[in-house]
N, CA, C and O atoms as a Tinker XYZ file with bonds, in Angstrom:
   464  protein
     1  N     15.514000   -1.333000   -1.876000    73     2
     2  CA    14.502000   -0.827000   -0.950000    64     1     3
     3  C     13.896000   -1.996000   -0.168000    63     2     4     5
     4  O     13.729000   -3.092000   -0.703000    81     3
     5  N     13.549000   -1.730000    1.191000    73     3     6
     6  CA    13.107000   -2.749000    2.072000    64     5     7
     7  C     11.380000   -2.915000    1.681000    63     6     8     9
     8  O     10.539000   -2.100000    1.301000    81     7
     9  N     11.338000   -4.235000    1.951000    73     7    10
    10  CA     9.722000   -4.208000    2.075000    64     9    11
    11  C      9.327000   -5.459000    2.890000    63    10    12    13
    12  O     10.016000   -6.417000    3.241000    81    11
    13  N      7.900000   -5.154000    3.110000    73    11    14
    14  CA     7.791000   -6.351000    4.606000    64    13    15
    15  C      6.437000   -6.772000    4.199000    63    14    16    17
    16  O      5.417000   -6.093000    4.085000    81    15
    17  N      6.672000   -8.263000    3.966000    73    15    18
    18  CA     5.812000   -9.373000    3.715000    64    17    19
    19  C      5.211000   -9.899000    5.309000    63    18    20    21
    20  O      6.060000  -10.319000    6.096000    81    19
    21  N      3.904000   -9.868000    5.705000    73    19    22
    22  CA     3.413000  -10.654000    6.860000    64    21    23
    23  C      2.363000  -11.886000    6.310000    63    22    24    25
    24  O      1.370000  -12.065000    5.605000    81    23
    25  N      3.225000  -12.506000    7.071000    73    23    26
    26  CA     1.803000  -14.243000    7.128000    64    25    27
    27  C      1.703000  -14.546000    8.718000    63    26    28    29
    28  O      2.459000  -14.127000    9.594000    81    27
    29  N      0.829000  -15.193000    8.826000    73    27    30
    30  CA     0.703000  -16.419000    9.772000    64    29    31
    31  C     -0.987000  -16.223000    9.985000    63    30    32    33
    32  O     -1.558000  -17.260000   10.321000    81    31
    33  N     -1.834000  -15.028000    9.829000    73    31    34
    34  CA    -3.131000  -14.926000   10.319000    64    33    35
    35  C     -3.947000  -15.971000    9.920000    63    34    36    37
    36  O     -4.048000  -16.510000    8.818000    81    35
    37  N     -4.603000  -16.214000   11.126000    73    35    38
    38  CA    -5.950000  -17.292000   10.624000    64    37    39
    39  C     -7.314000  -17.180000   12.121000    63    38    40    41
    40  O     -7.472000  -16.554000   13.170000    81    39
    41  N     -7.939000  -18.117000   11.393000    73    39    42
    42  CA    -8.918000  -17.933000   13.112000    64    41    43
    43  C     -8.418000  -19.349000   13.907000    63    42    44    45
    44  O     -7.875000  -20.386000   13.526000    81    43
    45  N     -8.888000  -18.841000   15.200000    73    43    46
    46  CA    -8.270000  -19.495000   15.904000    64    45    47
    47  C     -9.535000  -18.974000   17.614000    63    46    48    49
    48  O    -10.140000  -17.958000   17.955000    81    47
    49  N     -9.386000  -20.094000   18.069000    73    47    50
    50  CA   -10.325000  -20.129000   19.176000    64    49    51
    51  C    -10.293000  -19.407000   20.629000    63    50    52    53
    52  O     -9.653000  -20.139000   21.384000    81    51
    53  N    -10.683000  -18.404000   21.208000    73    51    54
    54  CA   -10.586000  -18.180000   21.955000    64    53    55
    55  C     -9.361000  -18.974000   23.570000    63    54    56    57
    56  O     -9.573000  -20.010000   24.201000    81    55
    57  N     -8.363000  -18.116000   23.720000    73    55    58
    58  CA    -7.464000  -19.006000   24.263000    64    57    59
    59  C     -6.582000  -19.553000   24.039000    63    58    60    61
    60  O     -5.709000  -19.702000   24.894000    81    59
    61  N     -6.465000  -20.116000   22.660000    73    59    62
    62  CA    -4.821000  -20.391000   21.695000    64    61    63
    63  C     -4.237000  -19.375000   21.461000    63    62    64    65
    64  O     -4.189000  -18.276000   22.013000    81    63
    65  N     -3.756000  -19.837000   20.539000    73    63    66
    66  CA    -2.256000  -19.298000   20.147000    64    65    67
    67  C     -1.909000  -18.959000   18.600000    63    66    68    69
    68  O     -2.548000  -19.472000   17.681000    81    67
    69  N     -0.833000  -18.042000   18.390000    73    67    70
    70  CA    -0.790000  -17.615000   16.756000    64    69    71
    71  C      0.750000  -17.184000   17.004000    63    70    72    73
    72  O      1.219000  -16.744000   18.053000    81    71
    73  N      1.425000  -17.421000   15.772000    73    71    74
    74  CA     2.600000  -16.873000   15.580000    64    73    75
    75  C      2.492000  -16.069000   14.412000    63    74    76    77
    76  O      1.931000  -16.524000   13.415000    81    75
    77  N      3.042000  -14.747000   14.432000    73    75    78
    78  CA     2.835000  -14.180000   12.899000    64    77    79
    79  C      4.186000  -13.762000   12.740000    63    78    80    81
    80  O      4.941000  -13.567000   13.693000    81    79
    81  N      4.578000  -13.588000   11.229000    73    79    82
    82  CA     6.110000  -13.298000   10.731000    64    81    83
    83  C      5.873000  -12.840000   10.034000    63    82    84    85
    84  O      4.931000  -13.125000    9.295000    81    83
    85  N      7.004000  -11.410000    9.867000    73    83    86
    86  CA     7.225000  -10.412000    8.920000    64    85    87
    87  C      8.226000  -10.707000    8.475000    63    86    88    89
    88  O      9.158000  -10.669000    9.279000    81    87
    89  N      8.526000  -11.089000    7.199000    73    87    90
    90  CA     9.585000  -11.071000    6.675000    64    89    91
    91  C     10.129000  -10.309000    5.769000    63    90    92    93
    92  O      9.321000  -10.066000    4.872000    81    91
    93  N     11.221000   -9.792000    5.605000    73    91    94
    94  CA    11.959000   -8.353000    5.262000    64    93    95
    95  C     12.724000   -8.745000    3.688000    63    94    96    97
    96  O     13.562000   -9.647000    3.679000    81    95
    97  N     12.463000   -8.194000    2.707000    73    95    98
    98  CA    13.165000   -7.910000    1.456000    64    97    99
    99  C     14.181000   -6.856000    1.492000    63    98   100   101
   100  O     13.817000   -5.857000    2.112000    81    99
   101  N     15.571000   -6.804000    0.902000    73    99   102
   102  CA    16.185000   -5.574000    0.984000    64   101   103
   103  C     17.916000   -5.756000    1.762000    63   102   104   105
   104  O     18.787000   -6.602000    1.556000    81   103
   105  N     17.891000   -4.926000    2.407000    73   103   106
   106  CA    19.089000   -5.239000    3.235000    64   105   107
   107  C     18.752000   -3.665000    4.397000    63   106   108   109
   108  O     17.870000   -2.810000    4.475000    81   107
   109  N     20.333000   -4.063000    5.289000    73   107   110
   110  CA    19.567000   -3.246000    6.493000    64   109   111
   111  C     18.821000   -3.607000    7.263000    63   110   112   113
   112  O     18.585000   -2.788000    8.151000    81   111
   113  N     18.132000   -4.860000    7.338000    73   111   114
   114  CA    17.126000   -5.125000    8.281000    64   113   115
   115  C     17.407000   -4.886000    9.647000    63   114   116   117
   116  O     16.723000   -4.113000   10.318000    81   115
   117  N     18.344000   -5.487000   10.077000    73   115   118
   118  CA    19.237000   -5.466000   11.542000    64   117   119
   119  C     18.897000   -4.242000   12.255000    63   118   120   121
   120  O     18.430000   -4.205000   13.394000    81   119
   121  N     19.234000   -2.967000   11.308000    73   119   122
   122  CA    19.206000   -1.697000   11.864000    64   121   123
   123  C     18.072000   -1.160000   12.402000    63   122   124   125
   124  O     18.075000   -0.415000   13.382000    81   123
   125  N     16.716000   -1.650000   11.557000    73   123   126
   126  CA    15.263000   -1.297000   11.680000    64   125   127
   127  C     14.898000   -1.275000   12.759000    63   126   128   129
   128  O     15.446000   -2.153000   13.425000    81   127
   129  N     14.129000   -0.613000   13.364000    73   127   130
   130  CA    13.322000   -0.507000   14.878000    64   129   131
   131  C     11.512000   -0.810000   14.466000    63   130   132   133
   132  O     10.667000    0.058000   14.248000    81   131
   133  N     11.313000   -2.385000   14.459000    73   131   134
   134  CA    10.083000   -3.540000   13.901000    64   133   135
   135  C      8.904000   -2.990000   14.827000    63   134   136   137
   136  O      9.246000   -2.772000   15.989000    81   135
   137  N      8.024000   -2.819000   14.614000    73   135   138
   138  CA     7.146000   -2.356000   15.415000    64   137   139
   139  C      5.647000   -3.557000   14.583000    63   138   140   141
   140  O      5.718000   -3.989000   13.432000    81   139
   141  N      4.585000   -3.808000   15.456000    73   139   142
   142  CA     3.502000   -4.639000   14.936000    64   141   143
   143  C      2.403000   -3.717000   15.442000    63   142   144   145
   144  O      2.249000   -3.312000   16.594000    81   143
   145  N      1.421000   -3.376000   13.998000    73   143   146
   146  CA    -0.089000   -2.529000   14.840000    64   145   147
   147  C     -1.200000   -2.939000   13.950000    63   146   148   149
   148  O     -1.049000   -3.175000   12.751000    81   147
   149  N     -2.669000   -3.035000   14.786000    73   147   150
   150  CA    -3.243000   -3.566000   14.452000    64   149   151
   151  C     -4.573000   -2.886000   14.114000    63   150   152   153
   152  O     -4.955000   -1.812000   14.580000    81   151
   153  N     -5.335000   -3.792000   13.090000    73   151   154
   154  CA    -6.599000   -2.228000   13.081000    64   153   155
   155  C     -7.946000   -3.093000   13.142000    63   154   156   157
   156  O     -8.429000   -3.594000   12.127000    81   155
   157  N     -8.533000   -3.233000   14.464000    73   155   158
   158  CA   -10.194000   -3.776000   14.089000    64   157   159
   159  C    -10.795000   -3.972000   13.511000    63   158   160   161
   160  O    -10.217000   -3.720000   12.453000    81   159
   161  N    -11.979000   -4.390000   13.213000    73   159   162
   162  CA   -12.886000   -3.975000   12.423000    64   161   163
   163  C    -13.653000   -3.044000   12.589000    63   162   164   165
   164  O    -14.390000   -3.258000   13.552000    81   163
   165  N    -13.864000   -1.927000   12.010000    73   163   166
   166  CA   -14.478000   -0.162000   11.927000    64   165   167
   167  C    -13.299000    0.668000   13.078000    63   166   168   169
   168  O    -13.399000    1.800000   13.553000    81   167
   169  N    -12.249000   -0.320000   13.280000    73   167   170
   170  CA   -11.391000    0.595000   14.250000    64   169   171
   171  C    -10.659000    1.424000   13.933000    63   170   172   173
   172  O    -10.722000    1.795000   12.761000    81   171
   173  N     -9.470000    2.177000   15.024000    73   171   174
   174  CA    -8.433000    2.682000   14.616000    64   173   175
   175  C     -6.966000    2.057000   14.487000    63   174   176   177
   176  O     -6.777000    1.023000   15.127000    81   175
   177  N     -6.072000    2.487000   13.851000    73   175   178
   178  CA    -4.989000    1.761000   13.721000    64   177   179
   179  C     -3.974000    1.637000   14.756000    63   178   180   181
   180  O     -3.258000    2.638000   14.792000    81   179
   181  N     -3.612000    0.569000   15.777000    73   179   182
   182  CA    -3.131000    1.111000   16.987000    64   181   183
   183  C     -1.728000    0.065000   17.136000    63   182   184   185
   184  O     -1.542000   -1.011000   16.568000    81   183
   185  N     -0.787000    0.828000   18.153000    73   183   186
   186  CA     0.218000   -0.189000   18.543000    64   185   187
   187  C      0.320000   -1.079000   19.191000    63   186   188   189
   188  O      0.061000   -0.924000   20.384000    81   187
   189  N      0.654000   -2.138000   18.809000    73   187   190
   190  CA     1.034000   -3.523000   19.584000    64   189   191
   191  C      2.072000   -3.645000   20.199000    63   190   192   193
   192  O      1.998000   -3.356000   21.394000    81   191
   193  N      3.224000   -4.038000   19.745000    73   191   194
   194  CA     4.603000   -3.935000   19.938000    64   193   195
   195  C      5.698000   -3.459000   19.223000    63   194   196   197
   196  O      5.527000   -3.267000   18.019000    81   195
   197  N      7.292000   -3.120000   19.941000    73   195   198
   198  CA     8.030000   -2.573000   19.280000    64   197   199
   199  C      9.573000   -3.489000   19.722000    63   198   200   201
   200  O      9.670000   -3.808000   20.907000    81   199
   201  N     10.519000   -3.812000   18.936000    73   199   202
   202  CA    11.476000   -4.410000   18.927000    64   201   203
   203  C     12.684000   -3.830000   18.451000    63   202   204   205
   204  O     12.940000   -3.972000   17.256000    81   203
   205  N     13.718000   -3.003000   19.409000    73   203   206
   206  CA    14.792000   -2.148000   18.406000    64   205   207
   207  C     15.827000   -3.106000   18.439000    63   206   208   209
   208  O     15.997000   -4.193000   18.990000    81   207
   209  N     16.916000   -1.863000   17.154000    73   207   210
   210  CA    17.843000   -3.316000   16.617000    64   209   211
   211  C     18.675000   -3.787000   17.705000    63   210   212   213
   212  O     19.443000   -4.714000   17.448000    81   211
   213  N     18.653000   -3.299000   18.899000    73   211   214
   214  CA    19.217000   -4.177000   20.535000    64   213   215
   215  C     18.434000   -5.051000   20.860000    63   214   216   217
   216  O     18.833000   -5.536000   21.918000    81   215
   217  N     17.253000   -5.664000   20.422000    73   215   218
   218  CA    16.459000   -6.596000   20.729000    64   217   219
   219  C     15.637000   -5.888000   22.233000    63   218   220   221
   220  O     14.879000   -6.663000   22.817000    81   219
   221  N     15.777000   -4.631000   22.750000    73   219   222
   222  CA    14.891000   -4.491000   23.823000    64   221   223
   223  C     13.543000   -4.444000   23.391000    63   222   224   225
   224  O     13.325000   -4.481000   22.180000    81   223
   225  N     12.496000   -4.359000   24.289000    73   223   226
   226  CA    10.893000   -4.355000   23.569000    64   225   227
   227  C     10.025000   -3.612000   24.305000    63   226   228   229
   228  O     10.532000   -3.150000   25.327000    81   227
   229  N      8.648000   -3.294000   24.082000    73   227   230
   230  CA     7.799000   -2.615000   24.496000    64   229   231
   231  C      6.807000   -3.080000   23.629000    63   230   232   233
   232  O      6.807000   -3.571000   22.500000    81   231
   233  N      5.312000   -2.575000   25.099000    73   231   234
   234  CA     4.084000   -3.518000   24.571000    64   233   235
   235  C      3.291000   -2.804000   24.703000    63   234   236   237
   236  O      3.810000   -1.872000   25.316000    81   235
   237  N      1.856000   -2.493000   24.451000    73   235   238
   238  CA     0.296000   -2.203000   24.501000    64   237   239
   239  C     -0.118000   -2.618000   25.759000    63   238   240   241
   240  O     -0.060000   -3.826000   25.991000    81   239
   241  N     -0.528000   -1.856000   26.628000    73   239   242
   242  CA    -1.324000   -2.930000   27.883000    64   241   243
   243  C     -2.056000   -3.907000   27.650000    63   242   244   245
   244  O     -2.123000   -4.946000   28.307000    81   243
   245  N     -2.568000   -3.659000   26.823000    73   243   246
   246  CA    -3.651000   -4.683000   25.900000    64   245   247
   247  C     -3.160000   -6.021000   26.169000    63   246   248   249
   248  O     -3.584000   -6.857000   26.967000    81   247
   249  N     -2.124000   -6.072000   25.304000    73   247   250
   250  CA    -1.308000   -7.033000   25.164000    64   249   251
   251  C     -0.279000   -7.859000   25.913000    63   250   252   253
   252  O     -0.124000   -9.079000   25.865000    81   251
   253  N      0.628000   -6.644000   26.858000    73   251   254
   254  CA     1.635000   -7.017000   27.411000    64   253   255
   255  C      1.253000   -8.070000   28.556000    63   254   256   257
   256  O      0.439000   -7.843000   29.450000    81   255
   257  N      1.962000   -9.241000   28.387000    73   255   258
   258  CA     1.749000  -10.836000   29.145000    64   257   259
   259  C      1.439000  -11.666000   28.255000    63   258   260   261
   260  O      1.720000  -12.864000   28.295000    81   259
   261  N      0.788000  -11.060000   27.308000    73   259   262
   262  CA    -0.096000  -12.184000   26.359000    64   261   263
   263  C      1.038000  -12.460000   25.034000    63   262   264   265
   264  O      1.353000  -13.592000   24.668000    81   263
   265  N      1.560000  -11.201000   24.422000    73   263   266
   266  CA     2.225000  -11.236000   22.869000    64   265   267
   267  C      3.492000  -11.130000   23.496000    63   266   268   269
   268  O      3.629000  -10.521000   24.557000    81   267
   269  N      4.598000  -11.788000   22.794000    73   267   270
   270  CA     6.001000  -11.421000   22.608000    64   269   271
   271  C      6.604000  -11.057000   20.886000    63   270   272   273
   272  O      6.571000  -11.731000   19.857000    81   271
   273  N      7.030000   -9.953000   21.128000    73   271   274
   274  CA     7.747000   -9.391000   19.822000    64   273   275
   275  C      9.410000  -10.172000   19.791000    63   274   276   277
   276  O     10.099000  -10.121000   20.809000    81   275
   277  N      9.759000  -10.646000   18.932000    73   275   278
   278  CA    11.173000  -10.984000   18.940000    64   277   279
   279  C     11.568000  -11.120000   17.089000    63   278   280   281
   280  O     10.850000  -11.586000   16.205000    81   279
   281  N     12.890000  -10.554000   16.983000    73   279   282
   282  CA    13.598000  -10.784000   15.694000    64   281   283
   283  C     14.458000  -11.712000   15.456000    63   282   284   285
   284  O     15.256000  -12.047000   16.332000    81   283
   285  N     14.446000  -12.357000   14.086000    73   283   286
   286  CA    15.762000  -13.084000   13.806000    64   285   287
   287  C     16.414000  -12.776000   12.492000    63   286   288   289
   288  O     16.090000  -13.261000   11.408000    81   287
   289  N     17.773000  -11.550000   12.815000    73   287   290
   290  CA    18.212000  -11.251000   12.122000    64   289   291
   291  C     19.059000  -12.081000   10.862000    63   290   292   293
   292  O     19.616000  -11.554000    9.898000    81   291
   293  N     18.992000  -13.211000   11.112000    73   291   294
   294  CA    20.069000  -14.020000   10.474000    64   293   295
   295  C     18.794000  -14.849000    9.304000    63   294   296   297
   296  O     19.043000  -15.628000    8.384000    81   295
   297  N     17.590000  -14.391000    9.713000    73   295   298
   298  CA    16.565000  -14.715000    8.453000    64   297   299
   299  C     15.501000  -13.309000    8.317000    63   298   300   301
   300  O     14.284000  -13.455000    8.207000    81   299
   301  N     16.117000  -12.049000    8.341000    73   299   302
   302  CA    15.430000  -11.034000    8.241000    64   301   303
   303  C     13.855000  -11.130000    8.505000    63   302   304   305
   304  O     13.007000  -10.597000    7.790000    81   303
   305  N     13.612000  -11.861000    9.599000    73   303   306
   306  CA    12.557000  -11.805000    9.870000    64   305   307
   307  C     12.259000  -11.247000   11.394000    63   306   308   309
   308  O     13.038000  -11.522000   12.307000    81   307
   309  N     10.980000  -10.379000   11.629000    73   307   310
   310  CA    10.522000  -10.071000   12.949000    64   309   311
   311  C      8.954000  -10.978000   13.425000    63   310   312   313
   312  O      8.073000  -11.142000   12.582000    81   311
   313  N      8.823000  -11.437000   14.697000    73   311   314
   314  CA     7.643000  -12.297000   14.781000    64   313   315
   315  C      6.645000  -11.781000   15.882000    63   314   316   317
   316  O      6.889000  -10.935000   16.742000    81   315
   317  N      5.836000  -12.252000   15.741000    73   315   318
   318  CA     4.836000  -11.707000   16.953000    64   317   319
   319  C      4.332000  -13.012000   17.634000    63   318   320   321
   320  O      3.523000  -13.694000   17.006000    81   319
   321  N      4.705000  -13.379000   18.753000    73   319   322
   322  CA     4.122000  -14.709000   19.324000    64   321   323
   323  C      2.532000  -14.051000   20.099000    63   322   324   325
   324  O      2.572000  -12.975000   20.696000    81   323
   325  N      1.514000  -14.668000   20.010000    73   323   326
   326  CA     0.740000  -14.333000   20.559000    64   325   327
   327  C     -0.812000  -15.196000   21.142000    63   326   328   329
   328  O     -1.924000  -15.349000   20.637000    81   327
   329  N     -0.244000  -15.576000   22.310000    73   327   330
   330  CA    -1.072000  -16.227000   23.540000    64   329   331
   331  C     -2.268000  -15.550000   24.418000    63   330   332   333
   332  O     -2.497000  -14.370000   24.683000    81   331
   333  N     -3.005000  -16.871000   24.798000    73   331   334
   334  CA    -4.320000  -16.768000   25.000000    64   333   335
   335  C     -5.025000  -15.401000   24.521000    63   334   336   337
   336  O     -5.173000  -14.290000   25.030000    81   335
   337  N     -5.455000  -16.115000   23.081000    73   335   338
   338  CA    -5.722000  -14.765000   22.349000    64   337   339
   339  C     -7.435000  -14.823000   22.503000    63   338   340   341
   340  O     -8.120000  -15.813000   22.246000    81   339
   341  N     -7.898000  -13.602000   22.951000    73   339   342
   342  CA    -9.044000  -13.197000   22.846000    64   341   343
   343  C     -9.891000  -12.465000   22.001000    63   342   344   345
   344  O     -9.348000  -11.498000   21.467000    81   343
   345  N    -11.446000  -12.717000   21.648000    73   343   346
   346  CA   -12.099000  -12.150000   20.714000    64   345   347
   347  C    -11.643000  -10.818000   19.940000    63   346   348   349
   348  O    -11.744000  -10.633000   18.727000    81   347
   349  N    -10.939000   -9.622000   21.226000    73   347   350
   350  CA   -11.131000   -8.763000   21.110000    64   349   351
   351  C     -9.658000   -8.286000   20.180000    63   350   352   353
   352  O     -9.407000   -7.431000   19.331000    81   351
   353  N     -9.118000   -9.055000   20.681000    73   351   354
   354  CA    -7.631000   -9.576000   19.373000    64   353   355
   355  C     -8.072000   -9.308000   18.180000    63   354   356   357
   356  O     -7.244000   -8.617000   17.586000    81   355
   357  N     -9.190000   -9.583000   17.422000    73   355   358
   358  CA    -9.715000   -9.913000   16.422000    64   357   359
   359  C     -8.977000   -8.485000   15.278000    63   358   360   361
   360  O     -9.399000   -7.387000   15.640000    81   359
   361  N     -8.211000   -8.432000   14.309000    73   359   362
   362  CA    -8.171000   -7.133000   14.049000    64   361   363
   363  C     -7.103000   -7.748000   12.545000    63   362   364   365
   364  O     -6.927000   -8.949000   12.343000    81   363
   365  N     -6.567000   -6.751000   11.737000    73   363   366
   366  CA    -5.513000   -7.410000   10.616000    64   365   367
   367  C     -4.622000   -6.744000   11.447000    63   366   368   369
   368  O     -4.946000   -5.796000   12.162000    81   367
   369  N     -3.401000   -7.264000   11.361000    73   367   370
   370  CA    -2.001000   -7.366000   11.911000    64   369   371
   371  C     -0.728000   -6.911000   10.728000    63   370   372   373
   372  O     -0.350000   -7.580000    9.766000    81   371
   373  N     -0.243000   -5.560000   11.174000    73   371   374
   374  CA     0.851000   -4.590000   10.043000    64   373   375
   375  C      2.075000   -4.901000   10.821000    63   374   376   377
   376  O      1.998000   -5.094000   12.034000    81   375
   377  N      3.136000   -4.955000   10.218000    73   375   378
   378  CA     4.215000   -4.838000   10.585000    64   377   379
   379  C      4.940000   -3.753000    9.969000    63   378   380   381
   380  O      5.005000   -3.922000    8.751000    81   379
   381  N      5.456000   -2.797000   10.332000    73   379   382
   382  CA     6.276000   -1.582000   10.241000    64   381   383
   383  C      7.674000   -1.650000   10.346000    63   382   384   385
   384  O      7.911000   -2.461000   11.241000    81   383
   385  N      8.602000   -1.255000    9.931000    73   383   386
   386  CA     9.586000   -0.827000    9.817000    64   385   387
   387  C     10.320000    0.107000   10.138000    63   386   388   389
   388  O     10.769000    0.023000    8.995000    81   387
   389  N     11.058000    1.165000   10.707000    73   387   390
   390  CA    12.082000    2.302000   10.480000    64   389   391
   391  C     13.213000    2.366000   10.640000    63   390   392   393
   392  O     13.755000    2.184000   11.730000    81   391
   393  N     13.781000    2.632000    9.613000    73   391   394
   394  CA    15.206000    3.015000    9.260000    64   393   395
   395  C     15.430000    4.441000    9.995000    63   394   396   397
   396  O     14.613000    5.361000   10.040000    81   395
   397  N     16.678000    4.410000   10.538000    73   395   398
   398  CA    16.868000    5.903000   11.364000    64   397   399
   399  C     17.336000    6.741000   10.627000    63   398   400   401
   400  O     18.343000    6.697000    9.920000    81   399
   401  N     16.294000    7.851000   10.852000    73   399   402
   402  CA    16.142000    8.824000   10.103000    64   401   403
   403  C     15.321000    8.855000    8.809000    63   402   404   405
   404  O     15.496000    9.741000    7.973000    81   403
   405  N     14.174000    7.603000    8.617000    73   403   406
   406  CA    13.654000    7.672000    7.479000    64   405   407
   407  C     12.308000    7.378000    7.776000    63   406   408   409
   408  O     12.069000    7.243000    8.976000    81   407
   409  N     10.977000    7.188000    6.666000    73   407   410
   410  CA     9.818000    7.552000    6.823000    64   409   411
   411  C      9.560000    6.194000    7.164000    63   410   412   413
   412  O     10.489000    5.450000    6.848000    81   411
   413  N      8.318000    5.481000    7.863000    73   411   414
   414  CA     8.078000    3.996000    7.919000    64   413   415
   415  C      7.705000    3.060000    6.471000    63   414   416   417
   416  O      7.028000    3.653000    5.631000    81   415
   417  N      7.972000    2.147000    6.276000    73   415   418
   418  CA     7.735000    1.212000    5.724000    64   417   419
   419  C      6.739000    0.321000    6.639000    63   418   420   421
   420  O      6.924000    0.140000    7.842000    81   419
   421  N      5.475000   -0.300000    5.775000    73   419   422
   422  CA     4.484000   -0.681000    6.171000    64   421   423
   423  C      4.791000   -1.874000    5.199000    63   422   424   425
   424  O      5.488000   -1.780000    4.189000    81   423
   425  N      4.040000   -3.246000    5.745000    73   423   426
   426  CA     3.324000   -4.591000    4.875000    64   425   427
   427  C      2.019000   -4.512000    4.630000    63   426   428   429
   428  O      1.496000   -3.417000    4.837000    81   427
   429  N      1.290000   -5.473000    4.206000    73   427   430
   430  CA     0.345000   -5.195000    3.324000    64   429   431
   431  C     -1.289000   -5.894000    4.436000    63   430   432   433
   432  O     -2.496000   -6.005000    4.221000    81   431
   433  N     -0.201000   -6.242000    5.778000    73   431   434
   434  CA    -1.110000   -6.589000    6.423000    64   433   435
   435  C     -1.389000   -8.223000    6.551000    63   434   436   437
   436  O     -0.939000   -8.871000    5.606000    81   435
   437  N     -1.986000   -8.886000    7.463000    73   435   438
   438  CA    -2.460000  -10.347000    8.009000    64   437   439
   439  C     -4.152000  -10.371000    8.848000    63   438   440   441
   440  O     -4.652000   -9.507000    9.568000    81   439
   441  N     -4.522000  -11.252000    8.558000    73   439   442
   442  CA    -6.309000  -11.142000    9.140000    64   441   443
   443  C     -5.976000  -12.333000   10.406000    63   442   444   445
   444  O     -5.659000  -13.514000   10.263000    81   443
   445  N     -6.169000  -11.572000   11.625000    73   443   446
   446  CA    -6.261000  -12.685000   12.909000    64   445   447
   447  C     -7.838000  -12.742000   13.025000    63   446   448   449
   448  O     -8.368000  -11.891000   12.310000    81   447
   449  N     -8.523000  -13.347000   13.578000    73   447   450
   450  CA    -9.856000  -13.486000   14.012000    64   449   451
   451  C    -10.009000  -14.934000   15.205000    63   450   452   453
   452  O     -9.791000  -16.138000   15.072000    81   451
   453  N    -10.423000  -14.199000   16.201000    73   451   454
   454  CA   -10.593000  -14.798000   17.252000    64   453   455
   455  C    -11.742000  -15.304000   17.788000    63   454   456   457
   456  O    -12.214000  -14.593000   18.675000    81   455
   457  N    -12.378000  -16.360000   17.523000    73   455   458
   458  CA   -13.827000  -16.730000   17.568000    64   457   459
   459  C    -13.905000  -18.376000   17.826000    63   458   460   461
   460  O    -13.098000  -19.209000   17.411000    81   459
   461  N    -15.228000  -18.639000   18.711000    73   459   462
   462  CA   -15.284000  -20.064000   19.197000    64   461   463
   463  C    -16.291000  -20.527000   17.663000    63   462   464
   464  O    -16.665000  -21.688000   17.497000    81   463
């Protein structure tokens, strides 16, 4: 069974930069369609980005210019690059999973916080 480990969160200053990585237990990864969503504080749980196993992508307006989603299948990992990050960034960071035709697989989550 797959499961998805995320690191990279930390604080970081208004305007930098963060890389976060999900990394995948299991096998099958390749096939997965990686998706990253994020949940505020007192917020709701919302989408960031999505990466299918063709490597095409899709973004959040929020986001799109600022984050790039990209995979590297050859270390079962999916990443979230994410530039000039603002306060409002501030949120824990999930990485998701789906296998076609099956229910999502979730990680356990990463804390970004964006503050001078």
């Amino acid at each position: 069974q797959v499961q998805f480990v995320e690191s990279g969160g930390a604080l970081v200053q208004p305007g930098g930069s963060l890389r976060l990585s999900c990394a995948a237990s299991g096998n099958s990864f390749s096939t997965y369609v990686m998706r990253w969503f994020r949940q505020a504080p007192g917020g709701q749980r919302e989408w960031v980005a999505t990466v299918t196993s063709g490597a095409a992508t899709n973004y959040a307006d929020s986001v799109k210019g600022r984050f790039t989603i990209f995979r590297d299948n050859t270390k079962n990992t999916v990443y979230l690059q994410m530039n000039n990050l603002k306060p409002e960034d501030t949120a824990v960071y999930y990485c998701n999973g789906v296998f076609p035709g099956s229910s999502p697989i979730w990680g356990q989550g990463t804390q970004v916080t964006v503050s001078s």
